[in-house]
XYZ file of C-alpha atoms in Angstrom:
283
model
C 81.674 92.137 116.677
C 83.075 95.096 115.146
C 81.120 96.687 112.660
C 84.112 97.926 110.100
C 86.197 94.364 110.759
C 83.236 91.878 110.968
C 83.249 88.939 113.803
C 86.192 88.242 115.984
C 87.728 84.499 115.919
C 89.758 83.699 119.005
C 92.549 80.866 118.126
C 94.252 79.415 120.876
C 98.032 77.171 120.471
C 98.033 74.827 123.271
C 101.939 73.876 124.306
C 101.442 70.314 125.583
C 103.980 67.871 127.283
C 103.715 64.759 125.775
C 104.883 61.904 127.887
C 105.352 58.487 125.498
C 103.714 55.638 126.560
C 101.325 57.284 128.680
C 98.490 57.914 126.828
C 95.414 58.394 129.580
C 97.818 61.195 131.460
C 98.357 63.119 127.938
C 94.595 62.856 127.497
C 93.885 64.144 130.848
C 96.532 67.229 130.422
C 95.201 67.885 126.909
C 91.918 68.206 127.894
C 92.893 70.511 131.078
C 94.799 72.970 128.286
C 91.433 72.633 125.929
C 89.533 73.945 129.281
C 91.449 76.993 129.653
C 91.124 78.034 126.101
C 87.706 77.382 126.385
C 87.570 79.618 129.412
C 89.643 82.210 127.434
C 86.744 82.136 124.738
C 88.918 80.261 122.232
C 86.721 79.513 119.046
C 89.812 77.196 117.380
C 92.383 75.406 119.666
C 95.201 73.960 118.429
C 97.153 71.128 119.785
C 100.379 69.441 119.126
C 101.190 66.864 116.834
C 100.975 63.399 118.162
C 99.649 64.967 121.396
C 98.217 61.727 123.232
C 101.423 59.366 122.265
C 104.661 61.352 121.103
C 106.527 59.573 118.301
C 108.552 57.070 119.440
C 109.886 54.300 116.279
C 109.363 51.151 118.544
C 106.092 51.815 119.613
C 104.724 53.391 116.713
C 102.208 50.816 115.413
C 100.669 50.095 119.119
C 100.787 53.784 119.102
C 98.815 54.479 115.988
C 94.899 54.733 116.029
C 92.131 54.539 113.433
C 90.311 57.499 112.646
C 87.557 56.767 114.899
C 89.787 55.068 117.103
C 89.722 56.348 120.822
C 92.336 59.523 120.535
C 89.713 60.755 117.556
C 86.856 60.084 119.907
C 88.230 62.236 122.733
C 89.001 64.795 120.362
C 85.001 64.630 119.388
C 84.219 64.690 122.860
C 86.113 67.754 124.011
C 84.832 69.536 120.869
C 81.197 68.694 121.902
C 81.162 69.592 125.351
C 83.409 72.797 124.703
C 81.657 74.316 121.648
C 84.256 74.653 119.770
C 86.841 73.374 116.905
C 90.091 71.718 117.885
C 93.146 70.760 115.327
C 95.244 68.335 116.702
C 98.465 65.835 115.493
C 97.410 62.453 115.556
C 99.552 59.551 115.153
C 97.350 57.773 112.248
C 96.793 53.905 111.420
C 95.369 52.938 108.083
C 95.976 49.555 106.866
C 99.615 48.863 106.446
C 100.378 53.087 106.655
C 101.361 54.696 109.621
C 101.034 58.643 109.467
C 101.689 61.284 110.900
C 98.465 63.034 110.385
C 96.440 65.883 111.748
C 92.430 66.196 111.880
C 90.516 69.169 112.866
C 87.454 68.386 114.405
C 84.096 70.741 114.368
C 81.922 71.804 117.424
C 80.004 69.265 116.680
C 82.077 66.151 117.467
C 82.434 65.443 113.394
C 85.876 65.230 111.597
C 85.851 68.340 109.139
C 89.136 67.682 107.698
C 92.517 65.317 107.565
C 95.860 65.842 106.639
C 99.284 63.378 106.282
C 102.279 64.647 106.786
C 104.339 65.134 103.371
C 107.402 66.006 104.449
C 108.836 62.933 105.692
C 112.776 62.488 106.667
C 114.866 59.948 105.919
C 115.499 58.209 109.246
C 111.839 58.098 109.613
C 110.592 56.797 106.186
C 110.887 53.263 107.003
C 108.276 53.591 109.976
C 106.372 56.960 108.819
C 104.417 56.806 105.406
C 104.572 59.537 103.670
C 101.399 61.783 102.781
C 100.538 64.687 99.953
C 100.360 68.171 100.038
C 96.563 68.887 101.571
C 93.219 70.708 100.718
C 91.963 73.800 102.595
C 89.147 73.331 104.552
C 85.763 75.587 105.029
C 84.570 76.247 108.187
C 82.697 79.045 110.397
C 86.146 80.263 112.157
C 87.963 80.594 108.823
C 89.350 78.538 105.774
C 91.576 76.416 107.182
C 95.184 74.634 105.830
C 97.028 72.054 108.518
C 100.438 71.474 108.326
C 102.678 68.486 110.586
C 105.672 69.214 112.218
C 108.779 68.806 109.516
C 106.041 70.559 106.723
C 106.990 74.111 108.115
C 110.778 73.241 106.971
C 109.243 73.062 102.746
C 107.841 75.905 101.379
C 106.255 73.633 99.041
C 104.416 71.847 101.845
C 101.929 74.703 101.999
C 101.990 76.333 98.723
C 98.577 75.287 97.785
C 97.235 77.137 100.362
C 97.655 80.254 98.771
C 96.121 79.574 95.829
C 93.419 78.201 97.803
C 92.749 81.425 99.811
C 93.434 79.627 103.017
C 92.724 82.315 106.170
C 95.086 80.274 108.718
C 97.645 77.405 108.528
C 97.845 75.185 111.671
C 100.764 73.702 111.876
C 100.623 70.720 114.903
C 104.464 69.833 116.012
C 106.798 68.341 117.739
C 110.009 69.006 116.666
C 113.361 69.040 118.681
C 115.124 71.713 120.151
C 117.756 71.452 117.608
C 115.663 73.273 115.283
C 114.795 75.814 117.131
C 117.128 78.758 116.249
C 115.369 79.822 112.840
C 111.586 78.473 113.625
C 110.337 82.099 114.348
C 111.639 83.146 111.122
C 110.144 80.357 109.539
C 107.222 80.557 110.793
C 106.814 84.295 109.674
C 108.020 83.226 106.312
C 105.419 80.775 105.896
C 102.516 83.188 107.255
C 103.816 85.759 104.724
C 104.623 83.233 101.748
C 100.731 82.186 101.995
C 99.146 85.512 103.079
C 97.749 84.314 105.828
C 97.940 83.856 109.957
C 99.506 80.422 111.171
C 99.490 78.878 114.243
C 102.788 76.922 115.555
C 101.079 74.384 118.426
C 103.971 72.644 119.496
C 105.363 69.770 122.351
C 107.368 70.457 125.305
C 108.921 67.198 127.175
C 111.292 64.473 126.641
C 111.895 62.045 124.289
C 113.758 59.234 125.606
C 114.160 56.985 122.494
C 116.253 59.992 120.933
C 117.184 61.192 123.928
C 115.984 65.061 122.747
C 114.243 67.456 124.087
C 111.062 69.179 122.157
C 111.433 72.522 121.455
C 108.174 74.000 122.128
C 108.217 77.759 121.587
C 104.569 77.917 120.369
C 102.875 81.099 118.684
C 100.471 82.711 116.523
C 101.626 84.675 113.808
C 100.214 87.211 111.118
C 101.603 87.176 107.668
C 99.663 89.953 106.081
C 101.513 92.626 108.080
C 103.240 94.611 105.307
C 104.779 97.621 107.589
C 106.381 97.118 110.435
C 108.839 100.411 110.689
C 106.992 100.993 113.832
C 107.176 97.485 115.649
C 109.379 94.816 114.311
C 107.327 92.436 115.943
C 104.138 93.357 114.730
C 103.458 89.874 113.079
C 103.980 87.973 115.955
C 100.565 88.003 117.696
C 100.875 85.731 120.604
C 104.295 83.322 121.940
C 104.839 81.236 124.565
C 108.027 82.384 126.575
C 111.477 80.523 126.538
C 111.400 77.053 128.415
C 109.739 73.722 128.344
C 106.357 75.041 130.403
C 103.256 74.185 129.162
C 101.204 77.075 127.937
C 98.060 78.516 126.001
C 98.414 81.618 124.017
C 95.869 83.274 122.025
C 94.958 85.937 119.782
C 92.328 87.472 117.987
C 91.699 87.673 114.042
C 89.286 89.300 111.899
C 88.579 87.205 108.535
C 86.300 89.895 106.588
C 88.825 92.551 107.873
C 91.947 90.323 106.436
C 90.351 88.851 103.018
C 90.052 92.654 102.569
C 93.215 93.571 102.781
C 94.224 90.325 101.270
C 92.144 91.431 98.058
C 94.195 94.841 97.569
C 97.863 92.511 97.340
C 98.997 91.001 94.232
C 100.458 87.987 95.320
C 97.811 85.552 94.369
C 97.472 86.899 90.759
C 101.419 87.009 90.318
C 101.650 83.345 91.794
C 99.098 82.026 89.021
C 101.174 83.926 86.538
C 104.519 82.847 87.604
C 103.868 79.469 88.044
C 102.469 79.233 84.950
C 104.929 81.113 82.819
C 108.163 80.208 84.942
C 107.810 76.778 86.402
C 104.761 74.996 84.199
C 102.422 74.687 86.526
C 98.784 75.347 86.286
C 96.636 78.461 86.170
């Protein structure tokens, strides 16, 4: 703990290979990466979207699990054993709906919050149900907002997190390589949009049904960097290297220091004034 900056929180993004239809193998791979994150003293470890199953339309319903199903039980056991928070993407079955979801599990093994992906592209809307904007989750490791994959493309999907004073947005992702060119810019923009840190935890591997590769490129970004003249990449705290390898990347943040810096910026007040007067939203 720093006297001036407050206690440190270490965040880890787990870039993981996801094999469709190989749930037990995927869980074993996730357990190994989570153990590595714990060895690095991570307080929060973030797995990709649909980390245990992948997202494949022909097997969507058989791959999906309930909120108390075996994949969530696995996350709960890992969180208890390792003593840390875990954010992960889960293909979630809820009645007749299947959601591309994210869950945040506390070190006691209890789910602290769920989020269902709000941005569903037209080609998957017959398979994946549409969620709604999420609520920030208060935890000992920061006030956290969740996003899933395609949400990252839309500023509207995360805009509420600025008004909710989120410290961190975790985007669990499993996107195709054709999305890769603007990714770095978009992650930096979403973090800056919402005056927070952002974790992009991404999958790697092949989707044989779509005949496309997942893009990887996991990163941790600081959206509060205002002056980067000495270092244009000062806001990129950690980043997985190019290629399709698995990786664990991590970065330290000090929420007390960051909240103080954020309080000196005008964006919160300007958001409320602009959104109310120009866009007709609520104050």
